[in-house]
Coordinates of C-alpha atoms in Angstrom, one line a residue:
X1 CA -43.1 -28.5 -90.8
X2 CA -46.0 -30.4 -89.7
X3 CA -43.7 -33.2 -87.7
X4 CA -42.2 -29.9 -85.8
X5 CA -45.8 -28.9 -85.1
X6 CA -46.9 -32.3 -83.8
X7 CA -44.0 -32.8 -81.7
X8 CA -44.5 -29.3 -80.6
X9 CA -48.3 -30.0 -79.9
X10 CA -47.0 -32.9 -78.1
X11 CA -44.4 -31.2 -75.7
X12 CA -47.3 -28.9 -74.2
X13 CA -49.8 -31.6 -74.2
X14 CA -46.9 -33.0 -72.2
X15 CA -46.0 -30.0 -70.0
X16 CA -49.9 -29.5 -69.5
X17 CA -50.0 -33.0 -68.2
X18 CA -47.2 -32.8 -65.3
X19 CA -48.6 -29.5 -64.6
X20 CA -51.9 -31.5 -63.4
X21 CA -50.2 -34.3 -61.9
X22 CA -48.1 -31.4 -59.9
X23 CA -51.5 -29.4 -59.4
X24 CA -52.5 -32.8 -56.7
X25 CA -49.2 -33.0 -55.1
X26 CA -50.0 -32.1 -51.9
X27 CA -47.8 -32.8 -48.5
X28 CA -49.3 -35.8 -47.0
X29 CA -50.5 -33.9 -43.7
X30 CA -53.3 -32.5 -45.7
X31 CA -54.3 -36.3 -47.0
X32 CA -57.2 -37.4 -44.7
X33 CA -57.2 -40.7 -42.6
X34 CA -60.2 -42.3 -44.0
X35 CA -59.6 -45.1 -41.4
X36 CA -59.8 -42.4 -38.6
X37 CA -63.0 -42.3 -36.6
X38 CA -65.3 -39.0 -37.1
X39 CA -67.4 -39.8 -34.0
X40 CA -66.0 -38.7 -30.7
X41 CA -67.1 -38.0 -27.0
X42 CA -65.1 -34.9 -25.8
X43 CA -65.4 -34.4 -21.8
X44 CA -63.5 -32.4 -19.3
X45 CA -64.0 -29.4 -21.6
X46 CA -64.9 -25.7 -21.0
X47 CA -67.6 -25.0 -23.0
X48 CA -67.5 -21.6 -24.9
X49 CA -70.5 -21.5 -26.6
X50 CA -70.3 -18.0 -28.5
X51 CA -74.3 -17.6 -28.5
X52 CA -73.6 -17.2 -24.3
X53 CA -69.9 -15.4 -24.5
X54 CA -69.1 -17.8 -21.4
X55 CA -67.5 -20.8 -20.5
X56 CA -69.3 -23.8 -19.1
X57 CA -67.0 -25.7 -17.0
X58 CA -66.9 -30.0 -17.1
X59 CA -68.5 -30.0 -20.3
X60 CA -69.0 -32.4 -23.0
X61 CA -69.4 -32.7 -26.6
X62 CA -70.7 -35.7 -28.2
X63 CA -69.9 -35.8 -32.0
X64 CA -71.6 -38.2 -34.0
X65 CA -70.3 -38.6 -38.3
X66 CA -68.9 -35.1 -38.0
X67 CA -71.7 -33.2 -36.6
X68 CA -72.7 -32.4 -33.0
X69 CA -75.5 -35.2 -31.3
X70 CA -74.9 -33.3 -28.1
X71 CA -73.5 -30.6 -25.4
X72 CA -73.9 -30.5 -21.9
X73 CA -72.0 -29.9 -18.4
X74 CA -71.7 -32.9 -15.8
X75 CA -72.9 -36.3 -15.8
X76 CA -71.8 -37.8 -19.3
X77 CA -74.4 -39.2 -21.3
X78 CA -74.8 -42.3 -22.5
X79 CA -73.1 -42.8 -26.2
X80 CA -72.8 -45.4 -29.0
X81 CA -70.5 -48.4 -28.8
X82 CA -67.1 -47.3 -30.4
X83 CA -67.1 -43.7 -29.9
X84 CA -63.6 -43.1 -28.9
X85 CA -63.2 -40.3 -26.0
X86 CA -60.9 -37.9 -25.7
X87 CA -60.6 -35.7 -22.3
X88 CA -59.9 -32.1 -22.3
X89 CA -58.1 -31.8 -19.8
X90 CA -60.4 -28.6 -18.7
X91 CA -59.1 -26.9 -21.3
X92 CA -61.9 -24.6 -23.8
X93 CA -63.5 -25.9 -26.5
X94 CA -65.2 -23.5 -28.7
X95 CA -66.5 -23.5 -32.5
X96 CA -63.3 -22.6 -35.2
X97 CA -62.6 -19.6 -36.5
X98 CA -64.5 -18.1 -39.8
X99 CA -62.6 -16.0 -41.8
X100 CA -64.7 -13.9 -44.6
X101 CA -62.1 -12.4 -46.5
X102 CA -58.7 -14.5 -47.9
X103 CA -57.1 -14.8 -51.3
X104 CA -56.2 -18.6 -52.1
X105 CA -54.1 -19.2 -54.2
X106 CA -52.7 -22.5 -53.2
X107 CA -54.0 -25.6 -50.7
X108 CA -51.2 -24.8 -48.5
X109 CA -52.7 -21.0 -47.6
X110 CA -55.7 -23.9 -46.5
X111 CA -53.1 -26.0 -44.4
X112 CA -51.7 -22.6 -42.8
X113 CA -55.3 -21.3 -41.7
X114 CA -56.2 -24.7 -40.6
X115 CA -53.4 -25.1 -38.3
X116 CA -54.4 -21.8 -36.5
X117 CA -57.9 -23.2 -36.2
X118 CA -59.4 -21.6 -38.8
X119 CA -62.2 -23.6 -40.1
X120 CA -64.0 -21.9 -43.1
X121 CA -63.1 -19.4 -45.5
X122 CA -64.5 -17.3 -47.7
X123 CA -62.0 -16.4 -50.7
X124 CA -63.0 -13.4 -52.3
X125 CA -62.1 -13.3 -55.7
X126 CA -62.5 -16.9 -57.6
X127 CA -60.4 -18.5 -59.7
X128 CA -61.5 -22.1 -61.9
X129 CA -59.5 -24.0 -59.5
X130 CA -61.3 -23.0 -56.0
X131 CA -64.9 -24.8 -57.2
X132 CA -63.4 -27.9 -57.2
X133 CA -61.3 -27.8 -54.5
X134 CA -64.0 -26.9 -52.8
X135 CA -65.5 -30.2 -53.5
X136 CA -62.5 -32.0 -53.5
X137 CA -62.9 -30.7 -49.2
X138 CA -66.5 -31.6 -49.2
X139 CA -65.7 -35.0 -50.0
X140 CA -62.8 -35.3 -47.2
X141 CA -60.3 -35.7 -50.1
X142 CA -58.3 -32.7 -48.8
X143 CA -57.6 -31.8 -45.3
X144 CA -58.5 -28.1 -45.1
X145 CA -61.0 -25.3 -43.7
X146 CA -64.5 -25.4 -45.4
X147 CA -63.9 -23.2 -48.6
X148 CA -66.5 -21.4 -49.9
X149 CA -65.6 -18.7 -52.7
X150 CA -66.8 -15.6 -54.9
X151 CA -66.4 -15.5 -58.4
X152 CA -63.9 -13.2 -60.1
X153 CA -63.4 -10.0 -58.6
X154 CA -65.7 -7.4 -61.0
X155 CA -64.5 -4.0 -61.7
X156 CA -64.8 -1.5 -64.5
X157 CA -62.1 -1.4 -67.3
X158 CA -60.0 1.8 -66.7
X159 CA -60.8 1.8 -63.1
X160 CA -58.5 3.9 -60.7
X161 CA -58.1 0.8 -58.5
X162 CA -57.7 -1.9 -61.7
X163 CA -55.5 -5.5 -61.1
X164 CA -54.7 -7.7 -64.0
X165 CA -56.6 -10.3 -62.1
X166 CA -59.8 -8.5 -61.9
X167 CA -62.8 -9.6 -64.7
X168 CA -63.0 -5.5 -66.2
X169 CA -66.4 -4.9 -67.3
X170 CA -67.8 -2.0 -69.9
X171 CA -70.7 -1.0 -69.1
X172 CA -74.0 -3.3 -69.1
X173 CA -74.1 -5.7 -71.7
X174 CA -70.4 -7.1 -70.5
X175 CA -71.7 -6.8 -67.2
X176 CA -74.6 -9.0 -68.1
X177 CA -72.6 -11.4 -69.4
X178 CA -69.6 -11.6 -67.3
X179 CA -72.7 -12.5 -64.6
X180 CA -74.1 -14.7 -66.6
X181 CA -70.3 -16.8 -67.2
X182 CA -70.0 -16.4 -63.4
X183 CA -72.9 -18.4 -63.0
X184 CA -72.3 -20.9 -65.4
X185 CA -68.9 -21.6 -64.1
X186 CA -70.6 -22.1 -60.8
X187 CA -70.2 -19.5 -58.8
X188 CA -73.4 -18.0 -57.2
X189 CA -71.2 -15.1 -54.7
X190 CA -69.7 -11.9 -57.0
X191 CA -67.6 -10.0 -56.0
X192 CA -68.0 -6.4 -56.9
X193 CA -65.3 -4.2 -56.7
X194 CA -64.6 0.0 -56.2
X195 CA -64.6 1.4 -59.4
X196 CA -67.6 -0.4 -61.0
X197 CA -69.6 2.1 -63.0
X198 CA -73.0 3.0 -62.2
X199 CA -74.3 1.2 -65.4
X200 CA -72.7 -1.7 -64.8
X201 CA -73.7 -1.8 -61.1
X202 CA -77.0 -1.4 -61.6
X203 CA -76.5 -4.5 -65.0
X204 CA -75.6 -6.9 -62.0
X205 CA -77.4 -6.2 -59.5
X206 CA -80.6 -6.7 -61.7
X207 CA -78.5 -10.1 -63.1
X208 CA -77.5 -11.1 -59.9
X209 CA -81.1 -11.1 -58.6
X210 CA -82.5 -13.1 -61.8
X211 CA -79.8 -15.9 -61.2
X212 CA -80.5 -16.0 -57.5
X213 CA -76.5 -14.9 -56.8
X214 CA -75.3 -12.9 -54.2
X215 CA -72.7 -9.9 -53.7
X216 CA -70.0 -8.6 -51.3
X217 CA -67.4 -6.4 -52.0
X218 CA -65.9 -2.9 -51.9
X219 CA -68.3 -0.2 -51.9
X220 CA -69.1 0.9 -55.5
X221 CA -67.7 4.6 -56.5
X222 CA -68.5 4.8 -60.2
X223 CA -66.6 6.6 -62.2
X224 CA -64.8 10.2 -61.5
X225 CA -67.5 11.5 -63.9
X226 CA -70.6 10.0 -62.4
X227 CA -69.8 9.6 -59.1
X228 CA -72.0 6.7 -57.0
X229 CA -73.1 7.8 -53.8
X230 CA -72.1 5.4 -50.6
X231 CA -75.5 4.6 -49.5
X232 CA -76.2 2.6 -53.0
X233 CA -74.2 0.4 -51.6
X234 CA -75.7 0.1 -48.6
X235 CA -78.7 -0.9 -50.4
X236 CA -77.8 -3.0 -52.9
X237 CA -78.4 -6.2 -50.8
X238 CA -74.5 -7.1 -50.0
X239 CA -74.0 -10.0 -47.7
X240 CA -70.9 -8.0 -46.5
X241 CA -69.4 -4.7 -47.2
X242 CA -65.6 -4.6 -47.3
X243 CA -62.6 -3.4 -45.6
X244 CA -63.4 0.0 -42.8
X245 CA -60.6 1.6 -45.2
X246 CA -62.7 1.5 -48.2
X247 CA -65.5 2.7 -46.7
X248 CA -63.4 5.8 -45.4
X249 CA -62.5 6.6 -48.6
X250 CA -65.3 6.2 -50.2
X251 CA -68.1 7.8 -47.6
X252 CA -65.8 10.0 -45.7
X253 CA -63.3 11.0 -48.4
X254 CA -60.9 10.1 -45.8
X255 CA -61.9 13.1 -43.7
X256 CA -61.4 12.0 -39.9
X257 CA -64.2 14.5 -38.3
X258 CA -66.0 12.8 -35.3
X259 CA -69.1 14.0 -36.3
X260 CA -69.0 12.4 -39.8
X261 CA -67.8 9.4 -38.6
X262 CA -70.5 9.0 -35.9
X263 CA -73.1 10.2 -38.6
X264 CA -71.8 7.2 -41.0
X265 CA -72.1 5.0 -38.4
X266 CA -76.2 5.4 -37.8
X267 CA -76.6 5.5 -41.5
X268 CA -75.2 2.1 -42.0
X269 CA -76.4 0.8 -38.6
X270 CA -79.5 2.0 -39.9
X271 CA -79.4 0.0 -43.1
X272 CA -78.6 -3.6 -41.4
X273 CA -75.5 -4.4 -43.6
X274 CA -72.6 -6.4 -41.8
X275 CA -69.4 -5.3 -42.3
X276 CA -65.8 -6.9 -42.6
X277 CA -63.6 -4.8 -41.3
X278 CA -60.1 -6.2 -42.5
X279 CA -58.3 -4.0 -40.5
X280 CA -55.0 -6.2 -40.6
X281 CA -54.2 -5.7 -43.8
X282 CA -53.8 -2.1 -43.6
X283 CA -51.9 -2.3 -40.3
X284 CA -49.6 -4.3 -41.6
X285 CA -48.8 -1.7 -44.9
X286 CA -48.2 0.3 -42.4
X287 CA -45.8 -1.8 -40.0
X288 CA -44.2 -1.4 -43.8
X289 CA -43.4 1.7 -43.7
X290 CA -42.8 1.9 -39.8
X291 CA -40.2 -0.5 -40.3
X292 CA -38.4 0.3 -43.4
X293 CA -39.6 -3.0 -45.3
X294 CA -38.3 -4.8 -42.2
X295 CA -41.9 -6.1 -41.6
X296 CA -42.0 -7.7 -45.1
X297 CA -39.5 -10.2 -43.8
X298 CA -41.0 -11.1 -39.9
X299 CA -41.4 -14.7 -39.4
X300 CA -44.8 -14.9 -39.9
X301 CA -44.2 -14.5 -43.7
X302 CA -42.7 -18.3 -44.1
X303 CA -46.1 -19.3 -45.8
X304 CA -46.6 -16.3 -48.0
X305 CA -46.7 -17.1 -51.4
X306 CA -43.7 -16.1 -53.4
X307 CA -45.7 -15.7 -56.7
X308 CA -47.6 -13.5 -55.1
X309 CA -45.1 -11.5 -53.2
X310 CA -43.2 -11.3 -57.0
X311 CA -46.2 -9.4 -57.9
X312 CA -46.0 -6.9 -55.3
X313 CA -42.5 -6.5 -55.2
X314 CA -43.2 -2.8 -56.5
X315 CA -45.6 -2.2 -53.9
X316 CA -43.2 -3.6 -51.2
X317 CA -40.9 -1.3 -52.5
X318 CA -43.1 1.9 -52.7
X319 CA -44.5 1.4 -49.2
X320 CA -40.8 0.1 -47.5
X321 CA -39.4 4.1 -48.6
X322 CA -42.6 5.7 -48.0
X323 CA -41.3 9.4 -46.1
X324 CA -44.6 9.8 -44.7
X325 CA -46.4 8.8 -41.0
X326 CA -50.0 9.1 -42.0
X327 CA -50.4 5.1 -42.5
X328 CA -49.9 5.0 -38.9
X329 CA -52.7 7.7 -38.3
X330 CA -54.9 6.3 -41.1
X331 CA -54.6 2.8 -39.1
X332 CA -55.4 4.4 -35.7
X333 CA -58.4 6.3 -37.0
X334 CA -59.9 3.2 -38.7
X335 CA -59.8 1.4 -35.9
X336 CA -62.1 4.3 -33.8
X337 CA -64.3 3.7 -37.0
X338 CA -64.3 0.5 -36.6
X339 CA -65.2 1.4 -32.5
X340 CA -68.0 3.8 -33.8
X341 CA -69.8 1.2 -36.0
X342 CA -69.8 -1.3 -33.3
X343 CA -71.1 1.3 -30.9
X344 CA -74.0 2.1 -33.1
X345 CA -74.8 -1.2 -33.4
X346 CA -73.3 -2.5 -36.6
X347 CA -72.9 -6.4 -36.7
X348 CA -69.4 -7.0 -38.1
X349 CA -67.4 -9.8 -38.9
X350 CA -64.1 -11.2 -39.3
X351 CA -62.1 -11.0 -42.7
X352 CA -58.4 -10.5 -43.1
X353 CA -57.6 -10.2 -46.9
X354 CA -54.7 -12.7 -45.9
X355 CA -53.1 -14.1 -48.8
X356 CA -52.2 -10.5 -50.0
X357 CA -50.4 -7.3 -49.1
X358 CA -48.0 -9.2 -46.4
X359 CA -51.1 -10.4 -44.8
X360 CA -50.6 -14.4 -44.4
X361 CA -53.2 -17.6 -43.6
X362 CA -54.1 -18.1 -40.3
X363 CA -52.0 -16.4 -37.9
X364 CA -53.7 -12.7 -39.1
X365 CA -57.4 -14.2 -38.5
X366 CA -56.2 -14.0 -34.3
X367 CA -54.9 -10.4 -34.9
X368 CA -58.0 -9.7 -36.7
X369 CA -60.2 -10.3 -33.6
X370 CA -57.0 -8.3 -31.4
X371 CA -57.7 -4.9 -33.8
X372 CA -61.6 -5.5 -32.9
X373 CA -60.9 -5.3 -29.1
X374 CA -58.5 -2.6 -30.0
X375 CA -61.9 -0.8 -31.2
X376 CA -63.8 -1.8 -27.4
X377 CA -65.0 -5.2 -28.6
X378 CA -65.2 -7.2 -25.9
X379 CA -63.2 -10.2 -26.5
X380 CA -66.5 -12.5 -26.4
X381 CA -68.0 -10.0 -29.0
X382 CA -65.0 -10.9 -31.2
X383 CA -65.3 -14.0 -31.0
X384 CA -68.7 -14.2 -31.6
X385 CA -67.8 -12.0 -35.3
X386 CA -65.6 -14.7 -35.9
X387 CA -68.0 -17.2 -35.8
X388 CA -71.8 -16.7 -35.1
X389 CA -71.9 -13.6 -37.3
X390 CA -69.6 -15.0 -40.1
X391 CA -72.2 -18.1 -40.1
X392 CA -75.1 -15.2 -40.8
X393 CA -73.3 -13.5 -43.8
X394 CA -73.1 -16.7 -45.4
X395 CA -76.7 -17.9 -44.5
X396 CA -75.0 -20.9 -42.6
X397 CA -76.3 -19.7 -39.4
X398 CA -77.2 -23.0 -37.5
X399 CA -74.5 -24.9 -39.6
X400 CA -71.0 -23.5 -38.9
X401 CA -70.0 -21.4 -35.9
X402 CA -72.0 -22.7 -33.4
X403 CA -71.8 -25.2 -30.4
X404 CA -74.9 -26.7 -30.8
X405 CA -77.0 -30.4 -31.6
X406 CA -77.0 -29.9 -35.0
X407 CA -73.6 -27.7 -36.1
X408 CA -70.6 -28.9 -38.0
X409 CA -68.1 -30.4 -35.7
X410 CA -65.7 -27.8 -36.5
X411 CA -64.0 -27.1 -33.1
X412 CA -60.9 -25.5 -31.7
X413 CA -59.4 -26.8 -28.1
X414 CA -57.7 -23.9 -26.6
X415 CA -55.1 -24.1 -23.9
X416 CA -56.8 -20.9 -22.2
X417 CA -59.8 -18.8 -22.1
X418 CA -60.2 -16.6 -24.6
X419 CA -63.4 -14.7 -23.1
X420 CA -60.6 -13.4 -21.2
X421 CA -57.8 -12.7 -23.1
X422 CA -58.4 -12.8 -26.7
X423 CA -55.1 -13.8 -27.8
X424 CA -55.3 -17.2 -26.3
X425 CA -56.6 -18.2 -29.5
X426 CA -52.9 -18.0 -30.6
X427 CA -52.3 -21.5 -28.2
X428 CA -54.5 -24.0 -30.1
X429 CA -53.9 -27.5 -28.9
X430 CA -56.1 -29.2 -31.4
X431 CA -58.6 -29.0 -34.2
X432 CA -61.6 -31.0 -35.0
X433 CA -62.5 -30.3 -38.4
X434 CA -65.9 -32.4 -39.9
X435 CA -65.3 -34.6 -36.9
X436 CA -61.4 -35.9 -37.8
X437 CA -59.4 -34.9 -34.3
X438 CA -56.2 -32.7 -35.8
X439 CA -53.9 -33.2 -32.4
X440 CA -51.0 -30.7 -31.8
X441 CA -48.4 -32.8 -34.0
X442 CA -51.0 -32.6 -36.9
X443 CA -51.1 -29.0 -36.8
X444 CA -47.4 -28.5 -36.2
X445 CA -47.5 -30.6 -39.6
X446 CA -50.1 -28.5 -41.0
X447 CA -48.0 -25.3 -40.0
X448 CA -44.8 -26.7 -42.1
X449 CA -46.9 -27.3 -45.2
X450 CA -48.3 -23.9 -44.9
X451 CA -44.6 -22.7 -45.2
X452 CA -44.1 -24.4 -49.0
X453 CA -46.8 -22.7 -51.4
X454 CA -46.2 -24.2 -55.1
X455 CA -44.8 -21.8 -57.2
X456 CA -45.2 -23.7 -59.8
X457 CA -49.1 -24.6 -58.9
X458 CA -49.4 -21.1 -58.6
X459 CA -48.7 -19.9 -62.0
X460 CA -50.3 -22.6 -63.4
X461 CA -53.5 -21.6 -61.5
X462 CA -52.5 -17.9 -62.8
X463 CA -52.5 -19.1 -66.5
X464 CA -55.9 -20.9 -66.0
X465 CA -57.5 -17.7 -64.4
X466 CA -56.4 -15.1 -67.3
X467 CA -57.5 -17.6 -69.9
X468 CA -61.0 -18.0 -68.3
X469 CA -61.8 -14.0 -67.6
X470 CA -59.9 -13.0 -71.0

């Protein structure tokens, strides 16, 4: 008995192994060049500096170690001995895209947003692999978009809106404590999600604020017998609320009357909080329905993880034989939310909850900032929420998202303007990420990988994630 025991012990120990060899298996596109030069001189450029909303024609950028020495328009400058340059061809240069709200759940999601010139993420609900793959970025190991992350998404056991992935809480001790692990593991973002109760709201909050952490999420209900009021939310110090859905449901219990939507749209302007719209995500449930499933199965779904998709197999099929048209109407009226909050004056950013609900990397982050002029952003206005505004929510302002001495050299070469037609962001030509060039082979390479998620990374990363919030 104890030989079958030790050569069992031995065959996971075994299996565990190959799983982590597999786990950092990763298509060679997304290995860095260390040889490759991070210093550059980019002329011939069109300069859209989102701060401005225009375009500065014969610009140039000087990049120096994989931040920004210098911009200007005309006569180059002077620059170091060995600084390769590459011309522009007038084309627009412009800072990448930051997209606040993804679900990673393998490097190639990273690969698929990079390739669409998406250069940071947020991922909103952490699992024990993102911290160091983070780092694993930092330290140019892994070609990908700056990946910052939230811990495990928080909500309340028994909640209405509960996911076998979420870290369930019971009321303030747990709360406390599941804080407290968050922290310890790393993570200094929570995630907080619908159906938290008002105990254990109030248990993180107070946590949060003793750790120094910070919160985004869903706006907190409570429970169906002691209801929390929306405006808690709004003053509970969120860096971003999510997802104009959630905030339908929860402030306007889905009730479309003008008034009430323009009267929600003071209160939060009123409060200062930005907000993430996601609007994507719930178009594209609907394009489910519209479409008999069909839309499950569109092209753009090559780099959707099939792990994932496994899991939502029932939802696909609930949604695919929905008999009703009010996804359609629910989608139309949160875009004019969406319109009202930006009319009052609410900052928002841009977050597509890609990675879930037939939502996938990259390409949704373009038809993000499309749904925003939908609700009469101008397309500079969108652009600016997918960059100078995402920088603010994650207190990177001056850092990421900007065209400036001083900012990351993360910078997307567009083969038009998109100050005038937003969906010119869907023609990148290249991608300087930290300073390494990504020409247009590099991100057709990049696109490929995106199309080969790791099932078998996947569930391993799963398995990890249940163990750790169990």
């Amino acid at each position: 008995m104890f030989r079958f025991f030790m050569a069992l012990g031995l065959l996971v120990s075994a299996v565990a192994a190959i799983l982590v060899v597999w786990a950092h298996q990763l298509p060679g596109v997304m290995r860095p060049d260390h040889d490759a030069p991070r210093s550059y001189l980019i002329t011939n450029a069109g300069l859209l500096d989102p701060a401005t909303g225009s375009v500065q024609v014969n610009g140039h950028v000087l990049v120096i170690d994989g931040r920004i020495a210098r911009t200007g328009t005309g006569a180059l400058p002077a620059w170091p001995d060995g600084v390769e340059t590459i011309d522009a061809g007038g084309r627009v240069l412009m800072p990448g895209l930051i997209d606040m709200h993804v679900h990673v759940f393998d490097e190639t999601d990273l690969a698929a947003g990079l390739a669409r010139g998406v250069t940071t993420v947020r991922n909103m609900g952490g699992f024990p692999f993102h911290l160091p793959l983070a780092a694993r970025i930092e330290r140019g190991e892994i070609l990908g978009p700056r990946l910052l992350t939230t811990g495990p998404i928080l909500n309340e056991v028994g909640g209405r809106n509960g996911n076998l992935l979420h870290e369930a809480v019971e009321g303030a001790d747990e709360a406390r404590a599941s804080v407290r692990r968050q922290y310890a593991a790393g993570f200094r973002d929570l995630k907080l999600y619908s159906n938290l109760s008002r105990e254990s709201f109030a248990a993180i909050r107070d946590e949060a604020a003793g750790l120094g952490m910070t919160m985004s999420g869903h706006p907190v209900e409570g429970t169906e017998a002691d209801p929390v009021d929306f405006a808690v939310s709004l003053d509970a110090g969120f860096r971003t609320l999510e997802h104009t859905e959630s905030i339908v449901w929860h402030a306007l219990n889905d009730e479309t009357d003008p008034e009430g939507v323009r009267q929600l749209a003071r209160q939060i302007a009123a409060s200062g909080m930005l907000i993430d719209p996601t609007l994507v995500v719930h178009e594209n449930l609907a394009r489910i329905v519209e479409t008999g499933g069909a839309h499950i199965s569109r092209p753009a779904m090559a780099s959707y993880n099939p792990v994932v998709a496994g899991f939502e197999q029932e939802n696909f099929e609930f949604w695919s034989h929905y008999p009703h048209d009010d996804r359609s109407s629910m989608q139309a009226f949160y875009v004019e939310v969406t319109a009202a909050l930006h009319a009052a004056g609410v900052r928002l950013t841009v977050g597509t909850d890609s990675g879930v609900m037939a939502t996938p990397h990259g390409v949704s982050t373009v038809r993000e900032m499309e749904l925003l002029v939908d609700a009469g952003l101008t397309a500079s206005e969108a652009i600016r929420a997918a960059t100078l505004n995402g920088a603010e929510a994650l207190g990177l302002d001056g850092q990421i998202g900007c065209l400036a001495a001083g900012c990351a050299a993360d910078l997307i070469l567009v083969a038009g303007d998109p100050t005038q037609d937003i969906a010119w962001l869907y023609q990148v030509d290249a991608v300087m990420r930290d300073g390494r060039w990504l020409d247009r082979d590099t991100l057709a390479g990049l696109e490929e990988a995106g199309h080969h998620p790791s099932s078998l990374r996947t569930w391993w990363r799963l398995g990890q994630h249940l163990r750790a919030i169990g």
